[in-house]
């Protein structure tokens, strides 16, 4: 019954700079509903929207050098009361995927956290 956040930090593993736009997709688990997004460092590099359980965020900030990081993004979600979760689950895993048109290594484009235990 609270609003909580996932902080998403994207690294450019190189070898080339990453040039905007970059797309981050977050498939929210059942029991979570997208609320809003923030950029903790105060930039305006991101824009996010949601359709159902899929949150799509577009990075339009400066180029990111190999070995560099995009500005941090926080996805805020409303958490259903645990007794409202499908099948009575009390755990959630969050996975984020990034897409970049010139990426030559798609195998490192997804990362997951979890399972995170939701405490009733």
mmCIF file of C-alpha atoms in Angstrom:
data_model
loop_
_atom_site.group_PDB
_atom_site.id
_atom_site.type_symbol
_atom_site.label_atom_id
_atom_site.label_comp_id
_atom_site.label_asym_id
_atom_site.label_seq_id
_atom_site.Cartn_x
_atom_site.Cartn_y
_atom_site.Cartn_z
ATOM 1 C CA UNK A 1 0.000 0.000 0.000
ATOM 2 C CA UNK A 2 2.987 2.357 -0.346
ATOM 3 C CA UNK A 3 4.874 4.051 -3.167
ATOM 4 C CA UNK A 4 8.457 2.822 -3.541
ATOM 5 C CA UNK A 5 11.200 3.224 -6.150
ATOM 6 C CA UNK A 6 13.658 1.317 -8.277
ATOM 7 C CA UNK A 7 16.863 3.214 -9.023
ATOM 8 C CA UNK A 8 18.155 2.380 -12.482
ATOM 9 C CA UNK A 9 21.785 3.049 -13.369
ATOM 10 C CA UNK A 10 22.855 2.270 -16.932
ATOM 11 C CA UNK A 11 26.537 1.781 -17.845
ATOM 12 C CA UNK A 12 28.031 1.999 -21.320
ATOM 13 C CA UNK A 13 30.367 -0.996 -21.529
ATOM 14 C CA UNK A 14 31.771 0.343 -24.814
ATOM 15 C CA UNK A 15 33.758 0.246 -26.891
ATOM 16 C CA UNK A 16 32.016 3.252 -28.520
ATOM 17 C CA UNK A 17 30.166 6.228 -27.053
ATOM 18 C CA UNK A 18 26.406 5.809 -26.702
ATOM 19 C CA UNK A 19 24.450 8.539 -28.451
ATOM 20 C CA UNK A 20 20.860 9.448 -27.519
ATOM 21 C CA UNK A 21 18.179 8.329 -27.825
ATOM 22 C CA UNK A 22 18.448 5.237 -25.647
ATOM 23 C CA UNK A 23 15.375 3.291 -24.523
ATOM 24 C CA UNK A 24 14.975 1.592 -21.138
ATOM 25 C CA UNK A 25 12.020 -0.763 -20.678
ATOM 26 C CA UNK A 26 10.905 -1.944 -17.245
ATOM 27 C CA UNK A 27 8.361 -4.786 -17.135
ATOM 28 C CA UNK A 28 6.678 -4.347 -13.757
ATOM 29 C CA UNK A 29 5.556 -7.393 -11.821
ATOM 30 C CA UNK A 30 1.906 -7.954 -10.994
ATOM 31 C CA UNK A 31 1.164 -6.066 -7.789
ATOM 32 C CA UNK A 32 3.121 -2.995 -8.891
ATOM 33 C CA UNK A 33 1.670 0.011 -10.733
ATOM 34 C CA UNK A 34 3.721 2.781 -12.316
ATOM 35 C CA UNK A 35 3.313 6.080 -10.443
ATOM 36 C CA UNK A 36 5.977 8.494 -11.751
ATOM 37 C CA UNK A 37 9.701 8.900 -12.388
ATOM 38 C CA UNK A 38 12.398 11.197 -11.035
ATOM 39 C CA UNK A 39 15.997 12.012 -11.821
ATOM 40 C CA UNK A 40 17.781 12.293 -8.462
ATOM 41 C CA UNK A 41 20.640 14.375 -9.846
ATOM 42 C CA UNK A 42 18.263 17.026 -11.186
ATOM 43 C CA UNK A 43 18.872 16.583 -14.907
ATOM 44 C CA UNK A 44 16.152 16.484 -17.537
ATOM 45 C CA UNK A 45 17.703 13.642 -19.531
ATOM 46 C CA UNK A 46 14.797 11.191 -19.212
ATOM 47 C CA UNK A 47 11.116 10.993 -20.145
ATOM 48 C CA UNK A 48 8.961 8.054 -19.074
ATOM 49 C CA UNK A 49 5.483 6.714 -19.693
ATOM 50 C CA UNK A 50 3.643 3.479 -18.989
ATOM 51 C CA UNK A 51 1.194 1.259 -20.834
ATOM 52 C CA UNK A 52 -0.120 -1.410 -18.495
ATOM 53 C CA UNK A 53 2.830 -3.042 -16.731
ATOM 54 C CA UNK A 54 5.443 -1.797 -19.216
ATOM 55 C CA UNK A 55 7.310 1.401 -18.340
ATOM 56 C CA UNK A 56 9.276 2.913 -21.218
ATOM 57 C CA UNK A 57 11.865 5.601 -20.583
ATOM 58 C CA UNK A 58 13.769 7.506 -23.250
ATOM 59 C CA UNK A 59 17.203 8.984 -22.515
ATOM 60 C CA UNK A 60 17.896 12.120 -24.548
ATOM 61 C CA UNK A 61 20.851 13.515 -22.618
ATOM 62 C CA UNK A 62 24.478 13.971 -23.606
ATOM 63 C CA UNK A 63 26.562 11.221 -25.213
ATOM 64 C CA UNK A 64 27.908 8.630 -22.783
ATOM 65 C CA UNK A 65 31.549 7.660 -23.242
ATOM 66 C CA UNK A 66 32.655 4.024 -23.059
ATOM 67 C CA UNK A 67 32.915 3.164 -19.368
ATOM 68 C CA UNK A 68 30.535 6.000 -18.453
ATOM 69 C CA UNK A 69 27.087 6.007 -16.885
ATOM 70 C CA UNK A 70 23.787 7.600 -17.839
ATOM 71 C CA UNK A 71 22.172 9.876 -15.280
ATOM 72 C CA UNK A 72 20.361 7.866 -12.599
ATOM 73 C CA UNK A 73 16.672 7.216 -13.150
ATOM 74 C CA UNK A 74 14.157 6.355 -10.428
ATOM 75 C CA UNK A 75 10.938 4.551 -11.324
ATOM 76 C CA UNK A 76 8.299 4.987 -8.608
ATOM 77 C CA UNK A 77 5.640 2.304 -8.235
ATOM 78 C CA UNK A 78 2.564 1.867 -6.091
ATOM 79 C CA UNK A 79 2.746 -1.443 -4.252
ATOM 80 C CA UNK A 80 -0.538 -3.297 -3.804
ATOM 81 C CA UNK A 81 -1.304 -4.649 -0.355
ATOM 82 C CA UNK A 82 0.335 -8.075 -0.178
ATOM 83 C CA UNK A 83 -3.027 -9.814 0.227
ATOM 84 C CA UNK A 84 -4.032 -8.401 -3.185
ATOM 85 C CA UNK A 85 -1.059 -9.952 -5.026
ATOM 86 C CA UNK A 86 -1.677 -12.754 -7.527
ATOM 87 C CA UNK A 87 -1.460 -16.228 -5.957
ATOM 88 C CA UNK A 88 -0.645 -14.635 -2.571
ATOM 89 C CA UNK A 89 3.009 -14.058 -3.536
ATOM 90 C CA UNK A 90 5.110 -11.807 -1.329
ATOM 91 C CA UNK A 91 8.146 -11.563 -3.631
ATOM 92 C CA UNK A 92 8.888 -9.540 -6.741
ATOM 93 C CA UNK A 93 11.705 -9.483 -9.255
ATOM 94 C CA UNK A 94 12.293 -6.382 -11.378
ATOM 95 C CA UNK A 95 14.004 -6.608 -14.769
ATOM 96 C CA UNK A 96 15.125 -3.701 -16.932
ATOM 97 C CA UNK A 97 16.217 -3.828 -20.575
ATOM 98 C CA UNK A 98 18.059 -1.151 -22.553
ATOM 99 C CA UNK A 99 17.976 -0.752 -26.325
ATOM 100 C CA UNK A 100 20.432 1.228 -28.418
ATOM 101 C CA UNK A 101 20.411 1.125 -32.192
ATOM 102 C CA UNK A 102 24.206 0.803 -32.565
ATOM 103 C CA UNK A 103 24.751 -1.775 -29.799
ATOM 104 C CA UNK A 104 26.851 -4.694 -30.989
ATOM 105 C CA UNK A 105 26.489 -6.763 -27.788
ATOM 106 C CA UNK A 106 22.835 -7.392 -26.912
ATOM 107 C CA UNK A 107 23.682 -10.077 -24.345
ATOM 108 C CA UNK A 108 24.424 -7.550 -21.589
ATOM 109 C CA UNK A 109 21.343 -5.373 -22.110
ATOM 110 C CA UNK A 110 19.128 -6.797 -19.364
ATOM 111 C CA UNK A 111 19.520 -6.820 -15.615
ATOM 112 C CA UNK A 112 17.261 -8.081 -12.841
ATOM 113 C CA UNK A 113 17.008 -7.487 -9.125
ATOM 114 C CA UNK A 114 15.304 -9.775 -6.725
ATOM 115 C CA UNK A 115 13.544 -11.483 -5.488
ATOM 116 C CA UNK A 116 12.594 -8.614 -3.216
ATOM 117 C CA UNK A 117 10.343 -9.648 -0.340
ATOM 118 C CA UNK A 118 7.303 -7.419 0.179
ATOM 119 C CA UNK A 119 6.643 -7.254 3.909
ATOM 120 C CA UNK A 120 2.948 -7.255 4.808
#
